[in-house]
Short mmCIF file of C-alpha atoms and ligand atoms in Angstrom, two decimals:
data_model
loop_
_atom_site.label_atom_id
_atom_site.label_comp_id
_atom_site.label_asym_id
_atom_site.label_seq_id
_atom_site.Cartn_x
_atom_site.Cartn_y
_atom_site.Cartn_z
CA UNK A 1 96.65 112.33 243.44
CA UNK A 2 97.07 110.25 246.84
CA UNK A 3 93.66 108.95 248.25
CA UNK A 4 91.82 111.83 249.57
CA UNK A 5 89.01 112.31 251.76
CA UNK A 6 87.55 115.55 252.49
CA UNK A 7 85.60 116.77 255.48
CA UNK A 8 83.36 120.14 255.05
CA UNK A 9 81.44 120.86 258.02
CA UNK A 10 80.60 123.76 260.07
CA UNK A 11 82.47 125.44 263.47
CA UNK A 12 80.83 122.97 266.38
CA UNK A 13 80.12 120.14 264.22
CA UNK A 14 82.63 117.98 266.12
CA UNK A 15 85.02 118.07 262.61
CA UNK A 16 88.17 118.99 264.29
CA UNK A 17 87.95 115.76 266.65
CA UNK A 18 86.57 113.44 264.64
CA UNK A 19 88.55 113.98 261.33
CA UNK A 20 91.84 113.86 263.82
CA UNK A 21 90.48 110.30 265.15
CA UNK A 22 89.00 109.00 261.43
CA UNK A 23 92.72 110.17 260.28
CA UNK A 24 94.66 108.09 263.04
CA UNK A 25 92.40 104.81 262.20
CA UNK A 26 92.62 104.71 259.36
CA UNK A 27 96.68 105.94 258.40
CA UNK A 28 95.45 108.85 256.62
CA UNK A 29 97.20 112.77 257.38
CA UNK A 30 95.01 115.03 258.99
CA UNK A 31 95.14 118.68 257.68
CA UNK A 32 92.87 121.22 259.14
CA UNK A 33 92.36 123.94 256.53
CA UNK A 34 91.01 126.08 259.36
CA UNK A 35 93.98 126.48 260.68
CA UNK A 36 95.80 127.92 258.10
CA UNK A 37 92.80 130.95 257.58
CA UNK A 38 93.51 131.74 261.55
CA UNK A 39 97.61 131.99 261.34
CA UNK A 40 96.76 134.53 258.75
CA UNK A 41 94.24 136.08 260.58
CA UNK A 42 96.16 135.98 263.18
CA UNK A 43 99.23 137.63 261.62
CA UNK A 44 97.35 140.38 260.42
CA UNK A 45 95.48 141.20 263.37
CA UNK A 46 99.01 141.03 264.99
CA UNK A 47 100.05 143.98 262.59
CA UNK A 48 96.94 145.51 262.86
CA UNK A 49 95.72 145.26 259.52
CA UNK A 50 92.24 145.26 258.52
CA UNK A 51 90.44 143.18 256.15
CA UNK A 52 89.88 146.16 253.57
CA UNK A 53 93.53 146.41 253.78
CA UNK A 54 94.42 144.57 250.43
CA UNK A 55 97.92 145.60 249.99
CA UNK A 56 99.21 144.76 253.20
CA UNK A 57 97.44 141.64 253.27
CA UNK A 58 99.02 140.85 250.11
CA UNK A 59 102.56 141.24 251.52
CA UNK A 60 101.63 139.39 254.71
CA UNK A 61 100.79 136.73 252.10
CA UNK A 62 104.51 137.16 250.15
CA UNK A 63 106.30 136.54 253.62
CA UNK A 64 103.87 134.21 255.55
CA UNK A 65 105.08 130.62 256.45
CA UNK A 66 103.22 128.23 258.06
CA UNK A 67 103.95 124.57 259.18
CA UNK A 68 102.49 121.71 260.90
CA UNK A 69 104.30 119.49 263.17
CA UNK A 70 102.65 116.14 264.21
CA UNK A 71 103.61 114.01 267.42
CA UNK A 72 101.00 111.12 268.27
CA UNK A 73 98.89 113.33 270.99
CA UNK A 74 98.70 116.65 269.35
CA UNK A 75 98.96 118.64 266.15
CA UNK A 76 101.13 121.89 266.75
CA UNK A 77 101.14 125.05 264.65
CA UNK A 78 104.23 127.17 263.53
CA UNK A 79 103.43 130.55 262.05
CA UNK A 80 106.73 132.10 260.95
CA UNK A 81 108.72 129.50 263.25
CA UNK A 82 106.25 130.95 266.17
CA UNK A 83 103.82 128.12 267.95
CA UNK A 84 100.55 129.62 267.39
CA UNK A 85 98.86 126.74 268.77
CA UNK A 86 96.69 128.36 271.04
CA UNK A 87 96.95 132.06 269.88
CA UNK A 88 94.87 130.87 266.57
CA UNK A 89 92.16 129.67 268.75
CA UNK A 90 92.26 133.22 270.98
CA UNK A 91 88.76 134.80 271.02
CA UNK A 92 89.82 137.90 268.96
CA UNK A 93 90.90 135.53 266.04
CA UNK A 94 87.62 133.42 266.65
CA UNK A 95 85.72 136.59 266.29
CA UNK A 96 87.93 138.40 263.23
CA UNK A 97 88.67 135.16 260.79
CA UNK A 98 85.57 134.81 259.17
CA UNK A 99 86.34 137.94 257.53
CA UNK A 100 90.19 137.42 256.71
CA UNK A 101 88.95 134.03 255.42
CA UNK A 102 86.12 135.43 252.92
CA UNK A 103 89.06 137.38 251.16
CA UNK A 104 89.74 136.18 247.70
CA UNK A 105 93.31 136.73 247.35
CA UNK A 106 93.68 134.82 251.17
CA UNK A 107 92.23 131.59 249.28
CA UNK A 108 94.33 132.15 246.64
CA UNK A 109 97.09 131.72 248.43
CA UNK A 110 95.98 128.77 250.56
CA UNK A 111 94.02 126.45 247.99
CA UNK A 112 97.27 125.73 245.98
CA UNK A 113 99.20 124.79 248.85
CA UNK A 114 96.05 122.47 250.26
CA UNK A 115 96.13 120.86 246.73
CA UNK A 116 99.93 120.05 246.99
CA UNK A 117 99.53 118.39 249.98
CA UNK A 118 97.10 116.25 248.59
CA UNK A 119 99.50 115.02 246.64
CA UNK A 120 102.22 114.18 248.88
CA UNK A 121 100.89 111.62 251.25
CA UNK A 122 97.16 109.99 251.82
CA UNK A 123 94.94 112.56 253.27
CA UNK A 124 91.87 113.32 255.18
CA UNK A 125 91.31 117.58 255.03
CA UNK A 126 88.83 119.15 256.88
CA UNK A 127 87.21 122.95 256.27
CA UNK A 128 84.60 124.67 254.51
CA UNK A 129 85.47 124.25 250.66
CA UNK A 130 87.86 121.00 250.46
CA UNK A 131 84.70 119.19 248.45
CA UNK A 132 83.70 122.08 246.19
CA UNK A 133 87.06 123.89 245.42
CA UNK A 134 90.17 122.44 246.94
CA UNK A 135 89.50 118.93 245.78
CA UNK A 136 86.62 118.58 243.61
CA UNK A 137 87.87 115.17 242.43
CA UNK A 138 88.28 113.92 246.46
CA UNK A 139 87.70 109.96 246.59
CA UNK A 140 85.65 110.30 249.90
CA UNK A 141 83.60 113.92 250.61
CA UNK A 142 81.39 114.06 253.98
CA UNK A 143 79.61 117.06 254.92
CA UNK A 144 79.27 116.85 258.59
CA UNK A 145 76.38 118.92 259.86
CA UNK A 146 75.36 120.02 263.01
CA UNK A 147 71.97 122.10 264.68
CA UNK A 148 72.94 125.63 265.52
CA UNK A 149 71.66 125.34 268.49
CA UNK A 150 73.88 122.24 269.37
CA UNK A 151 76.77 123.97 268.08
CA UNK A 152 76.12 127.08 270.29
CA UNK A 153 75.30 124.54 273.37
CA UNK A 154 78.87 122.42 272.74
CA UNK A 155 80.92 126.13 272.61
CA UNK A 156 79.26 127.44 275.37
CA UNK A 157 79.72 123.91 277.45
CA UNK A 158 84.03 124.80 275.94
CA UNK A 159 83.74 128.39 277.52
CA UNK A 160 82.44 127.37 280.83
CA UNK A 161 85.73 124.83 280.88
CA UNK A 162 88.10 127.34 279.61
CA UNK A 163 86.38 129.56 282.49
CA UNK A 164 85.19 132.65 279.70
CA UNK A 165 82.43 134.58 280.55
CA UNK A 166 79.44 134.29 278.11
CA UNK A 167 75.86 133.78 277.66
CA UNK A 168 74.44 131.03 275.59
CA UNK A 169 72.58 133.49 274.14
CA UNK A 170 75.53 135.57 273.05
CA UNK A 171 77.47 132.11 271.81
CA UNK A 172 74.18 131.53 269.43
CA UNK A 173 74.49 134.80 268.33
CA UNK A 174 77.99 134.79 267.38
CA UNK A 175 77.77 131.39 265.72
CA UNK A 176 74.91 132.36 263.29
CA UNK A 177 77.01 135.57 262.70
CA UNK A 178 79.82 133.88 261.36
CA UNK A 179 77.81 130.74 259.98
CA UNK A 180 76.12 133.82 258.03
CA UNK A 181 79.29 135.17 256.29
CA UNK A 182 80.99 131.63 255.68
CA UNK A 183 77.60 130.66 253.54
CA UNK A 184 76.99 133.91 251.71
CA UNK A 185 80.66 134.92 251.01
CA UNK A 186 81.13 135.20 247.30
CA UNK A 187 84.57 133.43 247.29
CA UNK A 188 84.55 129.43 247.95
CA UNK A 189 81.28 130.06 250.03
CA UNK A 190 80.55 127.01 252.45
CA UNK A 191 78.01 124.99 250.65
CA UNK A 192 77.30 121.31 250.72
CA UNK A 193 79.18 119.88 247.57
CA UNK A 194 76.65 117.98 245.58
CA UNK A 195 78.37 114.35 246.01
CA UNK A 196 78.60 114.92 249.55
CA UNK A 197 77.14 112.41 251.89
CA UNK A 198 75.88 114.21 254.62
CA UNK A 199 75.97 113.18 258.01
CA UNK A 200 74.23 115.04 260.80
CA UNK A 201 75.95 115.12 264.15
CA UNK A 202 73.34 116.54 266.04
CA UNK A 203 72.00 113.48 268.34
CA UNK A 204 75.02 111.47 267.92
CA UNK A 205 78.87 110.69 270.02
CA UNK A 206 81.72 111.86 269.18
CA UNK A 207 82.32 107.65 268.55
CA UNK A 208 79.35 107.13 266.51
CA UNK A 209 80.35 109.52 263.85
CA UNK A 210 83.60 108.18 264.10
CA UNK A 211 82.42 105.27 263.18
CA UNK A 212 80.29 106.25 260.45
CA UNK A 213 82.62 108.23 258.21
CA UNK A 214 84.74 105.08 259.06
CA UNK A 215 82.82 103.00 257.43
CA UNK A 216 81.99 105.31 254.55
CA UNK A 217 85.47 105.70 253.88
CA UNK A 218 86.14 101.88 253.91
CA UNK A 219 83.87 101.14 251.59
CA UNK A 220 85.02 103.36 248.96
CA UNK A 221 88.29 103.30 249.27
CA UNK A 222 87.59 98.88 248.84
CA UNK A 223 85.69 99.92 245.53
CA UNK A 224 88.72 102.03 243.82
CA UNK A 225 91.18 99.76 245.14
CA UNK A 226 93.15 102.70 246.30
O1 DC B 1 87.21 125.38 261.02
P1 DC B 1 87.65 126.65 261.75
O2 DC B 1 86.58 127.23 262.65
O3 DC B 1 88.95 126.51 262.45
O4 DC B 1 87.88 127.72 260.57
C1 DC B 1 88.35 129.01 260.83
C2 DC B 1 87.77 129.98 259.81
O5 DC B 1 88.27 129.72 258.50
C3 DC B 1 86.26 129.97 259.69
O6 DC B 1 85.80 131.31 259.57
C4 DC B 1 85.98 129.23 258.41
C5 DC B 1 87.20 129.50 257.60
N1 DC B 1 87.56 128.40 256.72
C6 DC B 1 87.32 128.53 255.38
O7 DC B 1 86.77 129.55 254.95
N2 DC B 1 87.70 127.56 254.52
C7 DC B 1 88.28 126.45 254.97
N3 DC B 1 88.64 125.50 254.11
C8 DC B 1 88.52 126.28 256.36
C9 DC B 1 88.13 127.27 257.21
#
């Protein structure tokens, strides 16, 4: 296995960002697990499929490809050649992949390709279960945590920008909703793993957690001499 660091944190935690920035200091590839649950969510809302729907799923599965493609600004997604880039982060897949992504024979599919690219290049992968499932063994695991009520405040602050109509209220609601099924889904549920260090976002910048999981990382990875 290449050196591996993974990032387990919640949606609003500041994990997309900061694991992209942590990844470009410090020469490691960023892979965000996340992404890969929306294309398929994505794909099988697209073909209207529910989530009850095993059999189709299971042949979206057989014929699904997805790829990253890297330039220095920005990470773009390909779902069957397609760039999904900002389809996957549409609010109908927001609000539908929690449920796609608590479907065992979904992670079945993904974990195995997470672990193989683990072992292609030096990695830092952020989601729910890279710690606890994905890679157990991981040189570096951070849970990055985050108040709900932060989390609602920094998507509703998004929304405004993007100009979509919400309440906060309504933002909070849909957070815990989802925060709900990731934590009590019986497949790779989103737990902290037990050799986690935790670090709590709530009060800090964007730069001070950068710096932190930095530094966490440096140290280790000067103690395996990896
Ligand atoms: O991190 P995100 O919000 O882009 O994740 C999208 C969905 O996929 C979310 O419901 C959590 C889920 N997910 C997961 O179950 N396991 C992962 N390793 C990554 C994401």
């Amino acid at each position: 296995m290449a050196f591996v660091v993974a990032i387990d944190g919640p949606a609003g935690s500041g994990k997309g960002t900061i694991t992209k920035l942590v990844g470009k200091k410090m020469g490691l590839i960023n892979i965000d697990t996340g992404a890969m649950y929306r294309c398929v969510a994505l794909e099988c809302l697209n073909r209207n499929i529910l989530p009850e729907e095993l059999e189709k799923i299971e042949k979206v599965l057989e014929e699904i490809d997805i790829r990253f493609k890297r330039d220095d600004e920005k990470e773009i997604v390909f779902l069957n050649g397609n760039d999904v880039t900002g389809q996957i982060r549409s609010t109908i897949v927001n609000s539908n992949v929690a449920k796609f992504a608590a479907i065992k024979i979904i992670r079945d599919k993904m974990t195995p390709i997470q672990r193989e690219m683990g072992k292609q290049a030096d990695i830092i992968m952020e989601g729910r279960d890279i710690g606890t499932v994905v890679f157990p063994d991981a040189d570096v695991k951070i849970f990055l945590d985050c108040s709900i009520e932060e989390r609602a405040n920094r998507r509703f602050k998004q929304n405004q920008e993007k100009g979509i109509k919400c309440t906060y209220e309504e933002v909070l609601e849909s957070i815990k909703e989802r925060h709900k099924l990731e934590t009590e889904r019986e497949v790779a549920p989103f737990v902290q793993a037990e050799d986690a260090i935790y670090v709590d976002s709530t009060k800090l910048t964007i730069e001070e957690v950068v710096k932190k999981i930095v530094e966490i990382i440096e140290e280790k990875r000067k103690s395996i001499n990896k």
